[in-house]
Amino acid sequence: MSRRAGGSGCWNQTFAETGEKVMPSRKDLANAIRALSMDAVQKANSGHPGMPMGMADIAEVLWNDYMRHNPANPKWWDRDRFVLSNGHGSMLLYAVLHLTGYDLSIDDIKNFRQLHSKTPGHPEYGLTPGVETTTGPLGQGITNAVGMALAEKVLAAHFNREGHTIVDHWTYVFLGDGCLMEGISHEACSLAGTWGLGKLIAFYDDNGISIDGHVEGWFTDDTPKRFEAYGWHVVPGVDGHDPEAIRRAIEEARAVTDKPSLICCKTVIGYGAPNLCGSHDCHGAPLGEDEVQATRENIGWPHPPFVIPEEIYKGWDAREKGARLEAEWRERFEAYRKAYPELAAEFERRMEGRLPEGWAEHARAFIEKVQAEAKDMATRKASQVALEGYGPKLPELIGGSADLAGSNNTIWSGSKGISKDDPDGNYVYYGVREFGMSAIMNGLALHGGFIPYGGTFLVFSDYARNAVRMSALMGLGVVYVYTHDSIGLGEDGPTHQPIEHVASLRLIPNMHVWRPCDGAETAVAWRAAIERRDGPTALVLTRQGLKAQARTPEQLAAAARGGYVISDCEGTPEAIVIATGSEVALALEAQRLLAERGRRVRVVSMPCAEVFDAQDEAWRESVLPSSVQARVAVEAGTTPYWHRYVGCRGRVVGIDRFGESAPGKVLFEHFGFTAENVARAVEETLGG
C-alpha cells in the first residue's frame, strides 16, 4: 500500500492488521494536520480548528505532490509561494510547516497562541519560517498573492531568456467565504484575470459556514460565474475530501497557463469531529476534550496529543526533495550566469534587495541639483521630477496609480505599462482600486525583486488603510504616493479635502510620513523611501504650487534627518515655529513679520516627524531646544498630534473641521492659514 494510495486507516492500525510496516495513506497524512490542529487549539483554549480540519486533505495533496519548496531555505528565490488567506486557520499552515521539516518544532506547536511563540494566532511574516505573508484580515492574503503572481510574471519577462528559465514558480492560495465576501477580493481578482496570471491557483474552501452560521443568509453569490466573469479558469464542485479529485483539479488548473484558476472545493468544516463538524461551533473555538477524543476515534488516530508516528513524519518530510529542487535550480542559474553574466548579477542584486552600485552618489548629486535649480512647483510635480532623477538608476521600481496617474504624477518618461500580453514593464494601471492596489504592492514587496510605489489622493488612503497597516506590520518597503494633501486642493470640496489623514497615518507604528515643503525636500523624501527596506513610507504631496526654499549644503543634508532648522534668527530664539509641507512658506513669512516687530523666531521644517524622533537626543535638542518653550506648529490638518512638540503653552494653527468648496487660496485665508495669524499665535505664546 503506497502513501499515494487512498484509504482512511492510520499506520498503527495497518501494522496491527498485517504485521508489516507500510507507508501511511493520504488520509493518515491529512489526519496528522487534523490532530495537531485540534490538539494545539485545545491546549491554547483558543483558536480555529474547523478550517484546518476541513482543508487538511487539500493541503496534503498540494504540499506533497506539487509544492516546490525547500524547508532548509525558506527564502529560495524560485520557490512556490503558499498563502493562507483565511489566516484564522493558522494551525493548518503551522502543522504543514512542522511536518515537512521547517524550523518549527513540536514544542512550537504546543506553544500555539502564546507570548513570543513562533506560532501566533494568525500567521506573521518574518516570525515563522515558511510564512510568506501576514494574514488574518480577510481578503488581503489573496490580494497579496495576486501581487506575488504579478511579480513572478514580470520578473520572468525581465530576466528569462530562450533556453534559460530562472523565474518559474507558482503561487497557491487557500481562501474561504470570508475572503470572498470582503470587497478587496473583487478588486484583486478582477485584476488577476485582466493580467492573465496563469501561475496563480486559488483553492476556495466552500464549506458554507462563517462565524455567524450558515452563509446562505448573507452570501448567495454564484462564485464560479463571478470568477469566470473576471477571466479566471474555474474548476467547480471538487470534493475537498477526495485526494484524487483534488489532484485532478490541480492538474487541470496547471494546464491553463493564460488565466488564474479557482478550484472550488466542497468541504465539511471540522471534518472528522463527529458532533461538531459542519457547524459554526467549531469555527473559532476549541472542540472540547470530549469531542477531541471522539474525533480521534472517528478518524482512527489513536496517538496521544502532539505525538506523530515516525512513518507519518517520513511521509511528509520535504527536506531531501527540497534540497534537490533548489540544487537543480542553482545549476540552471549557473548556466544562465555563463550565458548572461550581467543579467544574472542584476537578478541577484534585485532579489537580495541591494541598491545599485553608485546609488548613494547618484542620489546625493540629484538632490543637490534640485536644490541648485530651486524651481517653484507643486510637490506632486516635484515627486515626478524625483522619479525622473532616480528611475533610470532603479529598474526595480514598479509604479502605479489607482486611476489617478495624471493627478498623482506617478508616471515618468521611463514608465512602461504592464499588460496580460506584455508583462515586460514597470507600471501598473490599477484602476479605481486603492485597497487592492495597496495589498498587491505588499505582495510585490513580499515576493522580492521590486520596490513598489502607488498613488492616490490622500483622502482615499482611508479606503486602503488596513493594507497600509499591514505594510507597516510586516515591515515592507512600500511607497505610498498621496497627493492633494489638504484644503489647498480647493474646489472639489470637503469630500476630497483630507483633514485628519496625515495625523492618522502618523499613528501607524513603523510608518514614515513625509510631507515635504518643496522640490529639494521631495527629492530627499523619495531617497529615504527608496532606501528604507524595513517599513513603508507615505509621501504626502500638494496639488498647488509651492515656493522653492533656499538652503545651505548643511541644511540640505539635515533635511534627511526629518526635522531641521530651515531659518534661524540672530541670537537665542524666543520662539520656535514648526511647520510641514505647504505651511513652511507660511511660517517663514510669519518669521519675517515677527522680526520686524523685534521678535527672535526660529523656523523648523519637519518633513518627517518619525525620522526626526529617531535621531539622537543631541540633534533633537539642537533643533528644538528645551529651553525655548514658546512654540507654534503649523499644518493644514488636525491639531492634536502637534502638542507633543509644542507642549501645554504652545499653539497649533491647524484645522479641526471639514473643509469647504472654494479655490485653495481662498480656503487657506478663510481657515486662518495666513502669516499674520501664525505671527499672532507666536505672540500669544510669548504673552503679548
XYZ file of C-alpha atoms in Angstrom:
688
model
C 0.000 0.000 0.000
C 1.591 3.284 -1.122
C 1.406 6.645 0.550
C -0.134 7.791 -2.709
C -2.979 5.326 -2.367
C -6.311 6.136 -0.817
C -7.650 4.732 2.411
C -8.503 6.078 5.820
C -6.685 3.838 8.284
C -3.645 5.056 10.196
C -0.275 3.311 10.085
C -0.686 1.726 13.529
C -3.915 0.043 12.513
C -2.407 -1.226 9.287
C 0.578 -2.626 11.137
C -1.678 -4.326 13.664
C -3.664 -5.945 10.877
C -0.776 -7.066 8.649
C 2.247 -7.214 10.890
C 4.154 -5.239 8.258
C 5.334 -1.678 8.194
C 3.750 0.197 5.302
C 3.783 3.799 4.219
C 0.873 5.824 5.571
C -2.074 6.618 3.343
C -3.092 10.066 2.271
C -5.756 10.085 4.974
C -3.124 9.251 7.568
C -1.056 12.225 6.431
C -4.033 14.573 6.355
C -5.148 13.351 9.771
C -1.814 14.473 11.176
C -2.856 18.047 10.295
C -6.233 17.499 11.928
C -4.722 16.054 15.087
C -2.091 18.738 15.533
C -4.657 21.452 14.836
C -7.282 20.279 17.288
C -4.651 19.486 19.947
C -2.933 22.875 19.685
C -6.211 24.773 19.789
C -7.392 22.689 22.718
C -4.167 23.271 24.661
C -4.307 27.016 23.997
C -8.034 27.047 24.738
C -8.224 29.426 21.803
C -8.166 29.231 18.036
C -9.901 27.959 14.922
C -9.847 24.179 14.435
C -12.631 23.957 11.852
C -10.848 25.175 8.724
C -7.607 23.195 9.249
C -9.611 20.023 9.739
C -11.737 20.790 6.687
C -8.873 21.694 4.322
C -6.373 19.098 5.529
C -6.893 16.784 2.540
C -6.354 19.639 0.077
C -3.189 20.713 1.891
C -1.829 17.178 1.871
C -2.167 16.769 -1.893
C -0.849 20.248 -2.673
C 2.186 20.153 -0.405
C 3.215 16.566 -1.027
C 2.635 16.402 -4.775
C 3.015 19.917 -6.145
C 4.690 22.476 -3.883
C 8.287 23.228 -4.907
C 9.969 24.470 -1.745
C 12.971 23.797 0.444
C 12.359 23.704 4.221
C 16.074 24.300 4.804
C 15.940 27.530 2.807
C 12.525 29.212 3.104
C 13.817 32.175 1.075
C 14.897 30.246 -2.031
C 14.041 32.687 -4.794
C 12.281 30.325 -7.192
C 10.184 28.509 -4.593
C 6.448 28.222 -4.970
C 4.575 30.642 -2.729
C 1.758 29.442 -0.477
C -0.630 31.989 1.035
C -3.158 31.118 3.719
C -5.624 33.918 3.047
C -8.080 32.555 5.613
C -5.350 33.077 8.171
C -7.512 32.280 11.194
C -6.864 28.638 10.252
C -3.181 29.158 11.009
C -2.728 25.750 12.597
C -3.082 24.156 9.180
C -0.029 26.071 7.986
C 1.940 25.501 11.181
C 1.173 21.781 11.050
C 2.318 21.532 7.423
C 5.491 23.524 8.053
C 6.322 21.364 11.058
C 5.596 18.101 9.260
C 7.524 18.968 6.091
C 10.672 19.874 8.019
C 10.810 23.632 8.556
C 12.411 25.043 11.689
C 9.181 24.746 13.636
C 9.338 22.177 16.416
C 6.610 20.238 18.178
C 7.251 22.479 21.181
C 6.449 25.460 18.952
C 3.189 23.759 18.020
C 2.430 23.188 21.697
C 3.088 26.885 22.295
C 0.360 27.952 19.869
C -1.018 31.445 20.542
C 1.314 32.061 23.487
C 3.515 35.075 24.172
C 6.638 35.244 21.972
C 5.849 31.942 20.283
C 6.638 31.157 16.645
C 3.024 30.067 16.247
C 0.869 33.156 16.847
C -2.874 33.208 16.370
C -2.560 34.348 12.755
C 0.475 33.715 10.531
C 3.039 36.505 10.797
C 5.630 37.228 8.139
C 9.182 37.339 9.460
C 8.320 35.405 12.597
C 7.676 31.860 11.410
C 9.887 30.180 8.777
C 7.831 29.414 5.686
C 5.138 32.027 6.293
C 5.042 34.177 3.146
C 2.750 36.938 4.414
C 0.839 38.027 7.486
C -2.797 37.068 7.044
C -5.957 37.249 9.075
C -7.676 40.409 7.829
C -9.756 38.511 5.279
C -9.258 39.174 1.584
C -5.760 40.572 1.904
C -3.989 37.228 1.588
C -5.469 36.510 -1.832
C -4.616 40.076 -2.827
C -1.015 39.685 -1.627
C -0.924 36.504 -3.697
C -2.053 38.420 -6.778
C 0.916 40.718 -6.183
C 3.250 37.744 -5.833
C 1.966 36.170 -9.039
C 2.306 39.507 -10.828
C 5.873 39.760 -9.553
C 6.645 36.290 -10.925
C 5.213 37.146 -14.332
C 7.015 40.490 -14.610
C 10.351 39.144 -13.343
C 10.112 36.259 -15.801
C 9.643 38.783 -18.606
C 12.567 40.845 -17.339
C 15.048 38.017 -16.875
C 14.134 34.742 -18.598
C 15.789 34.096 -21.927
C 15.318 31.380 -24.517
C 16.743 28.176 -23.110
C 17.272 29.779 -19.692
C 14.248 29.897 -17.393
C 15.243 31.095 -13.926
C 11.897 32.554 -12.827
C 9.241 29.855 -12.988
C 7.135 29.247 -9.902
C 3.520 29.057 -8.800
C 1.506 30.962 -6.240
C -1.076 28.890 -4.367
C -3.760 30.336 -2.115
C -6.243 28.920 0.368
C -9.274 31.143 0.929
C -12.783 30.893 2.290
C -16.188 32.508 2.176
C -15.000 35.418 4.309
C -12.222 36.337 1.872
C -14.699 36.281 -0.995
C -17.188 38.455 0.858
C -14.606 41.161 1.521
C -14.661 43.816 -1.189
C -10.908 43.708 -1.700
C -11.221 40.232 -3.222
C -13.310 41.729 -6.034
C -10.664 44.388 -6.685
C -7.756 41.964 -6.738
C -9.318 39.004 -8.504
C -10.649 41.228 -11.274
C -7.109 42.459 -11.883
C -5.666 38.936 -11.723
C -7.947 37.902 -14.569
C -7.179 41.039 -16.565
C -3.451 40.391 -16.191
C -3.770 36.713 -17.112
C -1.850 35.448 -14.079
C -1.732 31.826 -15.149
C 0.663 30.799 -12.381
C -1.890 31.692 -9.676
C -4.146 28.941 -8.310
C -6.640 29.560 -5.504
C -8.476 26.899 -3.521
C -11.901 28.040 -2.326
C -12.945 26.330 0.908
C -16.656 26.156 0.126
C -17.916 24.863 3.460
C -20.947 27.151 3.723
C -20.055 28.335 7.242
C -18.872 31.630 8.692
C -18.792 32.864 12.277
C -22.477 33.708 12.346
C -23.549 30.343 10.948
C -24.666 29.060 7.560
C -23.811 31.653 4.927
C -26.868 31.255 2.705
C -28.488 34.087 4.631
C -25.820 36.601 3.586
C -23.673 35.092 0.826
C -25.536 33.705 -2.168
C -23.121 34.738 -4.929
C -22.580 32.315 -7.778
C -18.849 32.224 -7.127
C -17.848 30.166 -10.186
C -19.699 32.532 -12.527
C -18.252 35.532 -10.736
C -14.706 34.305 -11.303
C -15.425 33.286 -14.870
C -16.591 36.871 -15.436
C -13.240 38.060 -14.069
C -11.448 35.966 -16.674
C -10.438 33.106 -14.393
C -10.434 29.416 -15.195
C -12.795 27.736 -12.728
C -12.865 24.121 -11.581
C -16.231 23.774 -9.832
C -17.682 21.162 -7.496
C -14.478 19.433 -6.352
C -14.816 17.045 -3.405
C -12.348 18.579 -0.970
C -12.012 15.297 0.907
C -11.194 13.143 -2.149
C -7.442 13.271 -2.826
C -7.810 12.007 -6.374
C -10.436 14.628 -7.203
C -8.177 17.305 -5.726
C -5.232 16.060 -7.757
C -7.258 16.089 -10.997
C -8.404 19.634 -10.273
C -4.841 20.833 -9.706
C -3.692 19.175 -12.921
C -6.491 20.887 -14.833
C -5.650 24.261 -13.286
C -1.933 23.956 -14.008
C -2.691 23.144 -17.638
C -4.324 26.563 -18.135
C -1.439 28.995 -18.419
C -3.171 32.160 -19.631
C -5.651 32.537 -16.761
C -5.553 32.263 -12.982
C -7.528 29.321 -11.659
C -10.072 28.930 -8.888
C -10.630 25.408 -7.569
C -13.966 25.289 -5.752
C -13.684 22.633 -3.049
C -16.759 21.401 -1.231
C -15.607 20.625 2.299
C -17.010 19.998 5.739
C -15.767 22.399 8.389
C -14.308 20.475 11.317
C -14.127 17.304 9.197
C -13.727 14.285 11.469
C -15.336 15.784 14.569
C -18.422 13.552 14.935
C -20.666 16.017 16.769
C -19.416 19.454 15.687
C -18.413 19.050 12.035
C -20.445 21.123 9.606
C -21.295 23.666 12.293
C -20.067 27.178 13.092
C -19.493 25.866 16.620
C -16.106 24.525 15.504
C -15.124 27.593 13.509
C -13.462 29.656 16.204
C -13.455 27.664 19.436
C -11.760 24.544 20.802
C -13.629 21.315 20.224
C -13.529 20.405 23.905
C -11.795 17.423 25.477
C -14.655 15.010 24.859
C -15.020 15.961 21.199
C -11.261 15.786 20.670
C -11.245 12.234 21.980
C -14.289 11.349 19.919
C -12.579 12.773 16.832
C -9.510 10.612 17.459
C -11.686 7.561 17.494
C -13.705 8.699 14.500
C -10.698 9.278 12.203
C -8.677 6.366 13.544
C -5.943 8.372 15.216
C -5.006 6.563 18.443
C -1.909 8.613 19.254
C -1.681 10.901 22.286
C -1.780 14.683 21.837
C 1.165 16.075 19.833
C 2.557 12.603 19.063
C 3.223 11.952 15.375
C 4.422 8.463 14.346
C 7.781 8.335 12.625
C 6.295 6.974 9.418
C 3.950 9.938 9.224
C 6.921 12.278 9.552
C 8.707 10.363 6.810
C 5.672 10.620 4.586
C 5.636 14.390 4.956
C 9.364 15.158 5.059
C 10.217 17.507 2.166
C 13.809 18.307 3.073
C 15.570 15.920 0.713
C 13.249 16.717 -2.179
C 13.502 20.436 -1.476
C 17.288 20.393 -1.411
C 17.292 18.555 -4.738
C 14.868 21.009 -6.341
C 16.882 24.009 -5.223
C 20.142 22.392 -6.349
C 18.653 21.769 -9.792
C 17.582 25.390 -9.999
C 21.025 26.601 -8.959
C 22.554 24.521 -11.736
C 20.217 26.237 -14.194
C 21.103 29.603 -12.726
C 24.832 28.982 -13.110
C 24.265 28.120 -16.764
C 22.299 31.349 -17.066
C 25.150 33.242 -15.413
C 27.585 31.929 -18.002
C 25.296 32.901 -20.855
C 24.107 36.230 -19.406
C 26.523 37.357 -16.669
C 25.189 40.919 -16.411
C 21.564 39.801 -16.180
C 22.460 37.190 -13.572
C 24.250 39.777 -11.444
C 21.302 42.152 -11.777
C 18.827 39.415 -10.801
C 20.858 38.592 -7.696
C 21.113 42.261 -6.749
C 17.406 42.814 -7.050
C 16.379 39.662 -5.222
C 18.810 40.465 -2.409
C 17.326 43.950 -2.124
C 20.613 45.749 -2.726
C 20.542 49.167 -4.355
C 22.690 49.643 -7.476
C 26.361 50.412 -7.244
C 26.887 54.140 -7.064
C 23.366 54.786 -5.813
C 24.371 56.983 -2.869
C 26.500 59.251 -5.044
C 23.794 59.444 -7.702
C 21.084 60.336 -5.175
C 23.202 62.959 -3.451
C 24.106 64.624 -6.749
C 20.470 64.652 -7.841
C 19.280 66.261 -4.601
C 21.982 68.904 -4.874
C 20.927 69.571 -8.478
C 17.285 70.027 -7.479
C 18.309 72.459 -4.736
C 20.588 74.380 -7.050
C 17.865 74.802 -9.667
C 15.308 75.725 -6.967
C 12.147 75.753 -9.062
C 8.743 76.627 -7.656
C 6.296 73.757 -8.188
C 3.704 71.564 -6.540
C 5.309 68.738 -4.605
C 3.293 66.222 -6.647
C 5.195 67.575 -9.654
C 8.430 67.517 -7.661
C 7.703 63.852 -6.993
C 7.593 63.186 -10.724
C 10.869 65.086 -11.107
C 12.341 62.799 -8.447
C 11.143 59.743 -10.354
C 12.821 61.102 -13.477
C 16.022 61.527 -11.493
C 16.009 58.195 -9.682
C 14.069 55.932 -12.042
C 16.769 55.306 -14.659
C 19.034 54.030 -11.897
C 16.390 51.728 -10.384
C 14.934 49.039 -12.674
C 13.334 47.508 -9.578
C 10.917 50.455 -9.261
C 7.418 49.307 -10.168
C 4.867 52.084 -10.061
C 1.167 52.572 -10.390
C -1.860 54.611 -9.504
C -5.494 53.976 -8.637
C -6.757 55.646 -11.835
C -5.129 58.968 -10.970
C -1.823 58.767 -12.806
C -2.159 62.232 -14.314
C -3.056 63.751 -10.949
C -0.610 61.789 -8.809
C 2.211 62.277 -11.357
C 3.333 58.694 -10.826
C 4.301 58.162 -14.471
C 7.776 59.200 -15.601
C 9.408 59.047 -19.026
C 10.747 55.532 -18.428
C 7.389 54.103 -17.383
C 6.013 51.221 -19.424
C 2.601 49.752 -18.720
C 2.226 46.079 -17.796
C -0.434 44.067 -19.585
C -1.516 40.450 -19.947
C 0.280 40.035 -23.254
C 3.243 42.292 -22.482
C 4.344 41.975 -18.847
C 7.826 43.331 -19.572
C 7.074 46.709 -17.984
C 7.328 48.680 -14.768
C 3.993 50.467 -14.401
C 0.626 49.107 -13.246
C -2.720 50.659 -14.083
C -4.726 49.549 -11.053
C -8.000 51.263 -11.912
C -10.139 52.667 -9.104
C -8.925 50.116 -6.560
C -6.989 51.835 -3.746
C -7.291 48.932 -1.297
C -6.428 46.309 -3.881
C -3.503 48.365 -5.161
C -2.027 48.685 -1.682
C -2.282 44.990 -0.837
C -0.963 43.999 -4.270
C 2.034 46.259 -3.643
C 2.548 44.359 -0.393
C 2.619 41.157 -2.429
C 5.149 42.619 -4.851
C 7.389 43.614 -1.944
C 6.985 40.242 -0.238
C 7.944 38.389 -3.392
C 11.171 40.304 -3.778
C 12.895 41.978 -6.696
C 10.819 45.166 -6.630
C 10.360 48.488 -4.884
C 6.646 49.144 -5.408
C 5.054 52.576 -5.304
C 1.459 53.550 -5.920
C -0.561 56.729 -5.908
C -3.968 58.044 -4.977
C -5.420 61.135 -3.328
C -4.536 61.397 0.353
C -8.201 61.412 1.339
C -8.600 57.953 -0.215
C -5.861 56.442 1.919
C -8.774 55.589 4.196
C -10.037 53.113 1.601
C -6.684 51.361 1.742
C -5.869 51.800 5.390
C -5.766 48.176 6.506
C -3.384 47.228 3.711
C -1.215 50.216 4.645
C -1.275 48.987 8.231
C -0.190 45.539 7.034
C 2.752 47.119 5.175
C 3.882 48.589 8.475
C 3.198 45.430 10.481
C 5.254 43.323 8.066
C 7.994 45.935 7.663
C 7.682 46.161 3.877
C 9.456 48.805 1.798
C 6.312 50.016 0.025
C 5.995 53.656 -1.070
C 2.593 55.342 -0.946
C 2.289 58.495 -3.046
C -0.572 60.555 -1.590
C -1.318 63.798 -3.410
C -3.880 66.598 -2.953
C -2.864 66.751 0.667
C -5.073 69.445 2.243
C -7.809 72.026 1.811
C -5.363 73.516 -0.678
C -6.754 71.240 -3.384
C -9.674 73.656 -3.467
C -12.907 73.415 -5.355
C -13.541 69.657 -5.062
C -14.639 70.393 -1.532
C -14.712 68.531 1.780
C -15.244 65.058 0.282
C -11.788 65.312 -1.266
C -10.015 67.538 1.249
C -8.041 65.479 3.786
C -8.170 66.866 7.312
C -7.337 64.031 9.701
C -5.397 61.815 7.310
C -1.794 62.884 7.879
C -2.191 62.606 11.648
C -3.945 59.276 11.205
C -1.109 57.858 9.119
C 1.412 59.038 11.700
C -0.385 56.944 14.309
C 0.505 53.707 12.491
C 3.597 52.197 14.127
C 6.556 51.791 11.752
C 5.069 54.163 9.162
C 7.203 57.068 7.945
C 5.137 60.029 6.776
C 6.987 62.654 4.713
C 5.280 65.965 3.934
C 7.925 67.937 2.029
C 7.786 71.700 1.504
C 9.442 71.955 -1.919
C 11.333 70.105 -4.621
C 14.509 69.529 -2.617
C 12.684 68.073 0.370
C 10.642 65.908 -2.020
C 13.832 64.515 -3.540
C 15.150 63.845 -0.036
C 11.889 62.130 0.900
C 11.953 59.903 -2.188
C 15.540 58.896 -1.478
C 14.603 57.975 2.098
C 11.635 55.948 0.861
C 13.741 54.062 -1.683
C 16.451 53.268 0.830
C 14.014 52.179 3.544
C 13.604 48.419 3.500
C 12.146 47.847 6.977
C 8.825 49.625 6.614
C 6.559 51.689 4.381
C 6.735 55.381 3.536
C 3.893 57.765 2.780
C 4.768 60.760 0.610
C 2.166 63.470 1.265
C 2.181 65.944 -1.609
C 0.429 69.123 -2.697
C -1.714 69.897 -5.681
C -0.893 73.603 -5.512
C 2.447 75.138 -6.404
C 4.943 75.864 -3.610
C 7.878 78.223 -3.381
C 11.346 76.678 -3.546
C 13.307 77.427 -0.374
C 16.938 78.454 -0.097
C 19.239 76.180 1.904
C 22.875 75.840 2.723
C 24.538 72.496 1.944
C 24.382 71.726 5.655
C 20.651 72.375 5.762
C 20.113 70.242 2.677
C 21.918 67.335 4.340
C 19.985 67.943 7.555
C 16.630 67.580 5.773
C 17.223 63.815 5.670
C 17.068 63.807 9.489
C 13.349 64.521 9.409
C 13.434 67.903 11.153
C 15.936 70.744 10.907
C 16.314 74.494 11.231
C 15.389 75.938 7.861
C 15.670 79.556 9.038
C 17.116 80.885 12.276
C 17.223 84.234 13.984
C 20.194 86.123 15.315
C 20.965 85.165 18.871
C 18.906 82.842 21.048
C 15.381 82.323 19.722
C 12.448 83.423 21.829
C 10.046 81.151 19.985
C 10.048 78.289 17.515
C 7.606 77.722 14.664
C 7.401 74.128 13.405
C 5.831 73.556 10.006
C 5.453 70.962 7.287
C 4.676 70.973 3.594
C 2.871 73.986 2.176
C 2.869 75.684 5.579
C 6.672 76.046 5.746
C 6.496 79.077 3.457
C 3.759 80.460 5.687
C 5.969 80.025 8.766
C 8.862 81.778 7.059
C 6.652 84.743 6.172
C 5.439 84.893 9.773
C 9.076 84.869 10.915
C 9.753 87.920 8.758
C 6.734 89.731 10.181
C 7.834 88.958 13.722
C 11.405 90.031 13.026
C 10.059 93.442 12.023
C 8.430 93.574 15.454
C 11.678 92.714 17.209
C 10.911 89.061 17.855
C 13.575 86.389 17.508
C 11.936 83.322 15.944
C 13.380 80.076 14.639
C 11.570 78.147 11.888
C 11.863 74.360 11.847
C 10.824 72.353 8.837
C 9.749 68.883 9.941
C 9.029 66.870 6.798
C 9.082 63.552 8.692
C 8.398 63.507 12.421
C 9.118 59.765 12.703
C 12.615 60.161 11.297
C 13.219 63.225 13.474
C 12.111 61.343 16.601
C 14.593 58.574 15.767
C 17.553 60.983 15.813
C 19.878 61.148 18.787
C 18.966 63.422 21.665
C 21.712 65.886 20.819
C 20.263 66.514 17.354
C 16.702 66.851 18.601
C 17.845 69.295 21.293
C 19.818 71.320 18.754
C 16.702 71.733 16.615
C 14.101 72.080 19.360
C 15.986 73.268 22.445
C 14.064 72.516 25.608
C 14.885 75.983 26.894
C 12.535 77.503 24.310
C 9.021 76.781 25.488
C 7.209 79.239 23.251
C 6.316 77.072 20.280
C 3.794 77.096 17.464
C 3.111 74.284 14.988
C 1.509 74.978 11.611
C -0.050 72.279 9.455
C -3.211 72.237 7.353
C -4.681 69.281 9.218
C -5.950 68.257 12.626
C -4.153 69.761 15.605
C -3.838 67.229 18.486
C -0.722 65.461 17.139
C 1.401 68.582 17.342
C 1.004 69.141 21.083
C 3.744 66.545 21.603
C 6.140 69.203 20.247
C 4.596 72.489 21.350
C 3.514 71.419 24.843
C 0.795 72.930 27.007
C 1.889 76.547 26.458
C 2.149 76.186 22.717
C -0.319 76.833 19.927
C -1.237 74.827 16.847
C -2.502 76.529 13.722
C -4.495 73.800 12.038
C -7.994 72.739 11.082
C -10.292 70.535 13.146
C -13.374 70.638 10.958
C -14.192 69.583 7.406
C -13.360 71.960 4.594
C -15.367 73.864 2.009
C -15.611 74.085 -1.758
C -13.686 77.130 -2.983
C -10.329 77.990 -4.543
C -7.435 76.844 -2.396
C -6.061 80.321 -1.678
C -9.471 81.455 -0.511
C -9.779 78.465 1.790
C -6.358 78.995 3.364
C -7.288 82.541 4.261
C -10.776 81.533 5.383
C -9.421 78.908 7.781
C -6.710 81.134 9.218
C -3.650 79.898 7.355
C -2.076 83.321 6.974
C 1.279 84.691 8.035
C -0.426 87.212 10.272
C -2.412 84.520 12.079
C 0.738 82.450 12.655
C 2.545 85.545 13.931
C -0.356 86.246 16.276
C -0.169 82.694 17.642
C 3.544 83.163 18.335
C 2.908 86.417 20.159
C 0.242 84.741 22.271
C 2.724 82.070 23.350
C 5.134 84.868 24.296
C 2.484 86.584 26.351
C 1.978 89.633 24.221
